[in-house]
Structures are given as C-alpha cells and as structure tokens.
Short mmCIF file of C-alpha atoms and ligand atoms in Angstrom, two decimals:
data_model
loop_
_atom_site.label_atom_id
_atom_site.label_comp_id
_atom_site.label_asym_id
_atom_site.label_seq_id
_atom_site.Cartn_x
_atom_site.Cartn_y
_atom_site.Cartn_z
CA UNK A 1032 83.55 186.66 144.29
CA UNK A 1033 84.96 183.33 143.25
CA UNK A 1034 83.32 179.89 143.07
CA UNK A 1035 83.88 176.48 141.51
CA UNK A 1036 81.24 174.01 140.36
CA UNK A 1037 81.35 170.42 139.15
CA UNK A 1038 78.68 169.36 136.66
CA UNK A 1039 77.94 165.94 135.18
CA UNK A 1040 77.19 165.38 131.50
CA UNK A 1041 73.89 163.60 130.97
CA UNK A 1042 72.62 160.96 128.58
CA UNK A 1043 69.10 161.41 127.30
CA UNK A 1044 66.80 158.38 127.38
CA UNK A 1045 64.25 160.53 125.55
CA UNK A 1046 66.15 163.00 123.36
CA UNK A 1047 65.68 166.73 122.96
CA UNK A 1048 65.71 167.50 119.25
CA UNK A 1049 64.23 170.72 117.84
CA UNK A 1050 63.51 174.05 119.50
CA UNK A 1051 60.09 175.72 119.61
CA UNK A 1052 61.84 178.98 120.49
CA UNK A 1053 65.44 179.06 119.27
CA UNK A 1054 66.71 182.07 121.25
CA UNK A 1055 65.05 180.99 124.52
CA UNK A 1056 65.93 177.34 123.86
CA UNK A 1057 62.42 176.08 124.54
CA UNK A 1058 62.18 172.48 123.29
CA UNK A 1059 59.44 171.04 121.10
CA UNK A 1060 59.39 167.98 123.32
CA UNK A 1061 59.91 166.82 126.89
CA UNK A 1062 63.15 164.89 127.46
CA UNK A 1063 64.38 162.51 130.19
CA UNK A 1064 68.01 161.86 131.10
CA UNK A 1065 70.48 160.37 133.55
CA UNK A 1066 73.49 162.26 134.92
CA UNK A 1067 76.88 160.64 134.22
CA UNK A 1068 79.44 160.10 136.98
CA UNK A 1069 82.46 159.70 134.69
CA UNK A 1070 82.00 162.62 132.29
CA UNK A 1071 82.17 165.87 134.24
CA UNK A 1072 83.11 169.51 133.79
CA UNK A 1073 84.74 171.58 136.54
CA UNK A 1074 84.57 175.36 136.22
CA UNK A 1075 85.94 178.20 138.35
CA UNK A 1076 84.56 181.71 137.89
CA UNK A 1077 85.96 184.83 139.53
CA UNK A 1078 84.50 188.31 139.10
CA UNK A 1079 86.92 191.12 139.92
CA UNK A 1080 87.80 194.72 138.99
CA UNK A 1081 91.29 193.37 138.18
CA UNK A 1082 89.95 191.80 134.95
CA UNK A 1083 89.67 194.31 132.10
CA UNK A 1084 87.95 191.81 129.79
CA UNK A 1085 86.34 188.41 130.33
CA UNK A 1086 89.12 185.82 130.26
CA UNK A 1087 87.86 182.39 129.24
CA UNK A 1088 90.21 179.40 129.17
CA UNK A 1089 89.81 175.68 128.67
CA UNK A 1090 92.46 173.73 130.55
CA UNK A 1091 93.97 170.97 128.35
CA UNK A 1092 92.30 172.34 125.20
CA UNK A 1093 91.21 175.43 123.28
CA UNK A 1094 87.88 177.21 122.97
CA UNK A 1095 86.95 178.59 119.55
CA UNK A 1096 85.96 182.29 119.32
CA UNK A 1097 82.30 181.26 118.96
CA UNK A 1098 82.48 179.13 122.10
CA UNK A 1099 84.09 182.00 124.02
CA UNK A 1100 81.35 184.37 122.83
CA UNK A 1101 78.70 181.93 124.08
CA UNK A 1102 80.37 181.87 127.50
CA UNK A 1103 80.53 185.69 127.63
CA UNK A 1104 76.86 185.95 126.60
CA UNK A 1105 76.00 183.61 129.47
CA UNK A 1106 78.08 185.64 131.92
CA UNK A 1107 76.15 188.72 130.72
CA UNK A 1108 72.82 187.04 131.60
CA UNK A 1109 74.08 186.22 135.08
CA UNK A 1110 75.64 189.69 135.60
CA UNK A 1111 72.32 191.25 134.58
CA UNK A 1112 70.49 189.13 137.16
CA UNK A 1113 72.94 190.27 139.85
CA UNK A 1114 72.83 193.91 138.69
CA UNK A 1115 76.62 194.25 138.36
CA UNK A 1116 79.08 194.57 135.50
CA UNK A 1117 82.48 193.31 136.66
CA UNK A 1118 84.48 191.22 134.22
CA UNK A 1119 85.36 187.63 135.06
CA UNK A 1120 88.01 185.01 134.67
CA UNK A 1121 86.62 181.58 133.77
CA UNK A 1122 88.70 178.41 133.73
CA UNK A 1123 87.16 175.09 132.81
CA UNK A 1124 88.27 171.48 132.59
CA UNK A 1125 86.51 168.45 131.09
CA UNK A 1126 87.13 164.85 132.09
CA UNK A 1127 86.30 163.85 128.47
CA UNK A 1128 86.84 165.22 124.92
CA UNK A 1129 84.53 168.16 124.19
CA UNK A 1130 82.26 168.58 121.13
CA UNK A 1131 82.05 164.91 120.30
CA UNK A 1132 78.46 164.39 121.29
CA UNK A 1133 79.20 163.70 124.95
CA UNK A 1134 77.15 166.67 126.01
CA UNK A 1135 80.11 168.91 126.86
CA UNK A 1136 77.80 171.88 126.33
CA UNK A 1137 75.41 170.38 128.90
CA UNK A 1138 77.97 169.90 131.66
CA UNK A 1139 79.81 173.05 130.54
CA UNK A 1140 76.88 175.42 130.85
CA UNK A 1141 75.58 173.74 134.01
CA UNK A 1142 78.97 174.22 135.70
CA UNK A 1143 79.28 177.80 134.41
CA UNK A 1144 75.79 178.71 135.64
CA UNK A 1145 76.24 177.31 139.14
CA UNK A 1146 79.81 178.67 139.54
CA UNK A 1147 78.94 182.18 138.27
CA UNK A 1148 75.73 182.38 140.33
CA UNK A 1149 77.72 181.14 143.36
CA UNK A 1150 80.52 183.66 142.81
CA UNK A 1151 77.98 186.49 142.72
CA UNK A 1152 76.12 185.21 145.78
CA UNK A 1153 72.85 184.92 143.83
CA UNK A 1154 70.49 182.90 145.94
CA UNK A 1155 68.73 180.95 143.21
CA UNK A 1156 66.53 177.88 143.66
CA UNK A 1157 67.35 174.69 141.74
CA UNK A 1158 64.45 175.45 139.39
CA UNK A 1159 65.81 178.95 138.70
CA UNK A 1160 69.27 177.52 138.04
CA UNK A 1161 67.84 175.07 135.50
CA UNK A 1162 66.05 177.93 133.73
CA UNK A 1163 69.25 179.96 133.60
CA UNK A 1164 71.41 177.00 132.45
CA UNK A 1165 68.89 176.24 129.68
CA UNK A 1166 69.52 179.66 128.14
CA UNK A 1167 73.21 178.74 127.75
CA UNK A 1168 72.57 175.28 126.30
CA UNK A 1169 69.26 173.41 126.30
CA UNK A 1170 70.37 170.08 127.71
CA UNK A 1171 72.45 171.86 130.40
CA UNK A 1172 69.28 172.29 132.45
CA UNK A 1173 69.13 168.50 132.85
CA UNK A 1174 72.63 168.39 134.42
CA UNK A 1175 71.60 170.54 137.42
CA UNK A 1176 69.13 168.30 139.35
CA UNK A 1177 70.06 164.96 140.95
CA UNK A 1178 70.13 161.58 139.16
CA UNK A 1179 67.28 160.92 136.72
CA UNK A 1180 65.89 164.16 135.34
CA UNK A 1181 62.92 165.39 133.33
CA UNK A 1182 62.96 168.62 131.31
CA UNK A 1183 59.62 169.99 130.25
CA UNK A 1184 59.27 173.39 128.55
CA UNK A 1185 61.31 175.88 130.57
CA UNK A 1186 62.78 173.97 133.51
CA UNK A 1187 64.08 170.59 134.68
CA UNK A 1188 63.60 168.58 137.86
CA UNK A 1189 64.72 165.31 139.40
CA UNK A 1190 62.43 162.30 138.95
CA UNK A 1191 64.63 160.04 141.09
CA UNK A 1192 67.95 160.53 142.90
CA UNK A 1193 71.16 158.96 141.56
CA UNK A 1194 71.08 156.03 143.99
CA UNK A 1195 67.54 155.05 142.91
CA UNK A 1196 68.64 152.55 140.25
CA UNK A 1197 72.12 151.08 139.72
CA UNK A 1198 72.33 151.56 135.94
CA UNK A 1199 75.45 151.98 133.82
CA UNK A 1200 76.25 154.02 130.76
CA UNK A 1201 79.33 152.41 129.21
CA UNK A 1202 80.39 155.19 126.92
CA UNK A 1203 82.45 153.96 123.97
CA UNK A 1204 84.45 156.78 122.42
CA UNK A 1205 85.25 156.01 118.80
CA UNK A 1206 85.98 159.58 117.76
CA UNK A 1207 87.55 162.27 119.90
CA UNK A 1208 87.87 165.14 117.48
CA UNK A 1209 85.32 167.96 117.27
CA UNK A 1210 82.19 167.41 115.18
CA UNK A 1211 81.47 169.44 112.03
CA UNK A 1212 77.93 170.52 112.88
CA UNK A 1213 77.03 171.48 116.43
CA UNK A 1214 73.76 170.25 117.90
CA UNK A 1215 72.73 173.92 118.34
CA UNK A 1216 72.79 174.42 114.57
CA UNK A 1217 71.16 171.02 113.96
CA UNK A 1218 68.13 171.69 116.18
CA UNK A 1219 67.11 174.67 114.07
CA UNK A 1220 66.61 172.47 111.00
CA UNK A 1221 64.80 169.56 112.70
CA UNK A 1222 61.43 170.64 111.32
CA UNK A 1223 62.72 170.31 107.72
CA UNK A 1224 62.55 166.51 108.17
CA UNK A 1225 59.24 164.94 107.09
CA UNK A 1226 59.64 162.60 110.07
CA UNK A 1227 59.83 165.37 112.66
CA UNK A 1228 56.05 165.64 113.09
CA UNK A 1229 55.81 161.83 113.19
CA UNK A 1230 58.38 161.83 116.02
CA UNK A 1231 56.47 164.48 117.96
CA UNK A 1232 53.24 162.50 117.54
CA UNK A 1233 54.84 159.30 118.90
CA UNK A 1234 56.65 160.89 121.82
CA UNK A 1235 53.90 161.18 124.48
CA UNK A 1236 53.38 157.39 124.48
CA UNK A 1237 57.16 156.71 124.53
CA UNK A 1238 57.76 159.21 127.34
CA UNK A 1239 55.00 157.57 129.37
CA UNK A 1240 56.65 154.19 128.75
CA UNK A 1241 60.03 155.47 130.01
CA UNK A 1242 58.37 156.89 133.12
CA UNK A 1243 56.63 153.60 133.88
CA UNK A 1244 59.88 151.67 133.24
CA UNK A 1245 61.72 153.95 135.67
CA UNK A 1246 59.00 153.63 138.28
CA UNK A 1247 58.88 149.84 138.00
CA UNK A 1248 62.65 149.49 137.41
CA UNK A 1249 61.77 147.41 134.36
CA UNK A 1250 65.09 147.37 132.49
CA UNK A 1251 63.87 145.70 129.31
CA UNK A 1252 61.03 148.19 128.94
CA UNK A 1253 63.43 151.07 129.57
CA UNK A 1254 66.12 149.77 127.20
CA UNK A 1255 63.68 149.20 124.35
CA UNK A 1256 62.29 152.72 124.67
CA UNK A 1257 65.79 154.27 124.90
CA UNK A 1258 67.04 152.53 121.76
CA UNK A 1259 63.83 153.28 119.89
CA UNK A 1260 64.08 156.98 120.74
CA UNK A 1261 67.72 157.23 119.71
CA UNK A 1262 67.00 155.63 116.33
CA UNK A 1263 63.96 157.86 115.94
CA UNK A 1264 65.96 161.05 116.61
CA UNK A 1265 68.71 159.98 114.17
CA UNK A 1266 66.04 159.24 111.54
CA UNK A 1267 64.98 162.89 111.87
CA UNK A 1268 68.60 164.12 111.83
CA UNK A 1269 69.45 162.08 108.72
CA UNK A 1270 66.42 163.36 106.84
CA UNK A 1271 66.83 167.04 107.72
CA UNK A 1272 67.84 169.47 105.03
CA UNK A 1273 70.84 169.43 104.90
CA UNK A 1274 71.09 165.95 106.43
CA UNK A 1275 73.09 165.37 109.59
CA UNK A 1276 74.99 162.10 109.58
CA UNK A 1277 76.60 161.70 112.98
CA UNK A 1278 77.40 157.97 112.78
CA UNK A 1279 80.59 156.41 111.45
CA UNK A 1280 81.50 152.78 110.69
CA UNK A 1281 82.43 152.04 114.30
CA UNK A 1282 79.07 153.41 115.48
CA UNK A 1283 77.28 150.95 113.21
CA UNK A 1284 79.48 148.02 114.32
CA UNK A 1285 78.68 148.81 117.97
CA UNK A 1286 74.94 149.11 117.33
CA UNK A 1287 74.90 145.70 115.60
CA UNK A 1288 77.07 144.25 118.36
CA UNK A 1289 74.69 145.42 121.11
CA UNK A 1290 71.76 143.80 119.29
CA UNK A 1291 73.62 140.50 118.92
CA UNK A 1292 74.88 140.50 122.54
CA UNK A 1293 71.29 140.96 123.61
CA UNK A 1294 70.16 138.04 121.46
CA UNK A 1295 72.75 135.98 123.31
CA UNK A 1296 71.22 136.89 126.65
CA UNK A 1297 73.17 140.01 127.72
CA UNK A 1298 70.68 142.83 128.46
CA UNK A 1299 72.34 145.90 126.90
CA UNK A 1300 70.89 148.69 124.75
CA UNK A 1301 72.54 151.51 122.79
CA UNK A 1302 71.84 155.21 122.53
CA UNK A 1303 73.69 157.86 120.51
CA UNK A 1304 73.67 161.67 120.73
CA UNK A 1305 74.91 164.24 118.20
CA UNK A 1306 78.15 162.40 117.43
CA UNK A 1307 79.44 158.91 116.58
CA UNK A 1308 80.15 157.73 120.14
CA UNK A 1309 77.96 154.97 121.51
CA UNK A 1310 76.46 154.80 124.99
CA UNK A 1311 75.81 151.19 126.03
CA UNK A 1312 73.17 151.15 128.75
CA UNK A 1313 72.92 148.19 131.13
CA UNK A 1314 72.30 147.37 134.77
CA UNK A 1315 75.18 147.42 137.26
CA UNK A 1316 75.13 143.62 137.52
CA UNK A 1317 75.94 143.35 133.78
CA UNK A 1318 78.76 145.92 133.65
CA UNK A 1319 81.49 143.30 133.73
CA UNK A 1320 79.82 141.20 131.03
CA UNK A 1321 79.43 144.18 128.68
CA UNK A 1322 83.02 145.36 129.18
CA UNK A 1323 84.25 141.81 128.55
CA UNK A 1324 82.41 141.34 125.23
CA UNK A 1325 83.39 144.85 124.20
CA UNK A 1326 87.08 144.11 124.73
CA UNK A 1327 86.89 140.79 122.91
CA UNK A 1328 85.28 142.27 119.80
CA UNK A 1329 88.07 142.06 117.23
CA UNK A 1330 86.76 144.51 114.58
CA UNK A 1331 86.61 147.18 117.27
CA UNK A 1332 90.28 146.99 118.20
CA UNK A 1333 91.98 150.18 117.08
CA UNK A 1334 88.64 151.96 116.62
CA UNK A 1335 87.74 152.34 120.27
CA UNK A 1336 89.70 155.28 121.67
CA UNK A 1337 88.44 155.17 125.22
CA UNK A 1338 85.73 153.57 127.34
CA UNK A 1339 84.17 155.60 130.17
CA UNK A 1340 82.06 153.75 132.69
CA UNK A 1341 79.35 155.95 134.14
CA UNK A 1342 77.01 155.40 137.06
CA UNK A 1343 74.00 157.64 137.73
CA UNK A 1344 75.34 160.85 139.30
CA UNK A 1345 74.25 163.71 141.51
CA UNK A 1346 73.55 167.07 139.91
CA UNK A 1347 75.75 170.16 139.67
CA UNK A 1348 77.27 171.34 142.94
CA UNK A 1349 79.79 173.81 144.32
CA UNK A 1350 83.16 172.59 145.61
CA UNK A 1351 85.80 174.34 147.70
CA UNK A 1352 88.84 173.56 145.51
CA UNK A 1353 89.34 176.18 142.78
CA UNK A 1354 91.13 175.69 139.42
CA UNK A 1355 93.12 178.96 139.91
O1 PMV B 2442 71.56 170.90 124.41
P1 PMV B 2442 72.09 170.68 123.04
O2 PMV B 2442 71.80 171.84 122.13
O3 PMV B 2442 73.54 170.29 123.04
O4 PMV B 2442 71.29 169.44 122.39
C1 PMV B 2442 71.40 168.11 122.82
C2 PMV B 2442 70.94 167.21 121.75
C3 PMV B 2442 71.13 165.72 121.96
O5 PMV B 2442 72.30 165.45 122.72
C4 PMV B 2442 71.32 165.08 120.60
C5 PMV B 2442 69.93 165.07 122.63
C6 PMV B 2442 69.77 165.31 124.10
O6 PMV B 2442 68.62 165.40 124.55
O7 PMV B 2442 70.77 165.36 124.85
#
C-alpha cells in the first residue's frame, strides 16, 4: 500500500480567483492553464498498520501545522472513498520554493491525490482524480491532465497534450520566502472588490479568445489575453477588503521590462499568480533571447534569486522510485 506520484505545477493563462462554494472549492469562473516541466512535486504515500498517526514530512523544508492538517483532511477524503482507516506516512519534495505563488498547493495536492489513490488501489478515472484533487486545492485539479488544461465547475480536462505547442514559461523567482496571505484565504474575499463582477462579466469573451489562440497557435493573441487576465485578477486582489498586494518592486521592474522588450520586437508576455514572482511566457524559439535580455538587465541583478525554465508538461503520474 505504497505509491509515489510526480505532479507538475501549472501556470494559469486564465486565472481562478474566487470560489462559488468555498468548502467544495467550486470556482466562480472557468480557468485555463499549462503544466510546468521545471516546477514539480514528488510525493510518496504509504498506508500501514505500523503508523499510529499520520506522519507528514516535507523533505528540505517544514510544513506548518495548518498545512499538515490540510494534508490529513485530504487523506481522510481518500480513506473514506476506499472504505479503510489505516494511518499513512507521507513524504513530499518540491523542485521549487513552496508558498511563493508557484502553485505548490496545485502540484502538492495533485501528487498527494494520485499517490494516495494509487497506494490504496482505487481505480479512479482521470476525471474522478481531478474532482478529488480539487477538494484539496482548487488549482490542483489542473495539474492532473496532460499539457494545456481547462477547469470548468467541478472537474478539469486536457485541451491539448504537452507536445502540442512549444511554449516556455520562464519563471523569475524574486522572492523565495513564504507569502503572508495564502490564496485560499484570498479567494474568499474576492467578491468584496467592486471589480469582481466586472471581471466575471468580461471573462467569457477572454476565455473564448484564449481558446481560439490555442487552436490557431496565435502567440500574440494568446500573450495579450494572458497578460490582460493577470492584470485583471490583480486589480481584483488589490481592491479586495482587506487588499492583497502580492507584487514587490522587482515584480514591477520585470513587468515594465517585458513590455519594453516586446516593443523592441521580442514577443514575451508576463503573468503573475498569488505572489511576486513573474512568469515570462514566450515561444520556444525565443527562449534564448528572453534569457539573454533578462541576464543583461542591470537593475535586476541581486533581485533575481532563481530562473526556472519550463516547457509544457504531462500531467500527474505514478513512478516506481519511492522517497522512503
Ligand atoms: O488553487 P489555489 O487556491 O492555490 O488558487 C490559485 C490562484 C491563482 O494561482 C492566483 C490563480 C490560478 O488560477 O492558478
């Protein structure tokens, strides 16, 4: 009764912000994302009578009590589905700093769901796994299917496989310490922003635009919609009560830089989640150009902690090599 899963983080092109049902994590809006090859979580779960309590450890880091409780709650859901009550040992490892807006909860809960279901021999379909992962963390459902993924209401599915379009997410980490306000807490206050209803009204047209851009592989159309949606979500965040300010000075420098690089003919667009780190989205052919201008940008020296180059990635899957 032991299994290990690897799950990618994902970057949303259309963001999920605000929950229609907080406890079931049903979103107000449809979101669309791409799985990230360079930001992954690996999790091993073993259920056994030898464990007297659930043992939850983060390799190379520490989980807070609240994070541990969330993991145990998720194990309870999966145990209930399997009709058993053995305790488990869970060990997990991230290839990137957690809680900095790099969707560690997404890859974390996707890996936990697939590993725990695998350990218990639950024969769940991909759709069922996305539903289960969503209950742990909303955006986790988007890390289960392959490549480019759409999440609507209760479940997520692949729009296109990872190899469909050679895009890059050049993730610029400017802050690698934990954020003050988790996205879970932030979602619950989204509707206090006067711009929240405006966002919801504008989304159907923007989602349609992203879908057409993906279908036609029209990078400019896609990039414009991605950047627009990120700014739109942060407008809502910054006008919530209390306001959520996730950007720092380096975030702003990078946003301005992307706009000016684009003016100079380099097709690159930014998007930002619930943290200050900036995802620079470009096509594979422009990866080198973006990395080059990024490295030559003097005001950024000393501010950029790490750069992770991501390609579109497959979804969550089981592997044979366990962490313990
Ligand atoms: O799944 P959560 O609760 O971590 O929310 C994710 C929220 C954003 O990262 C800001 C947007 C998104 O769709 O990934």
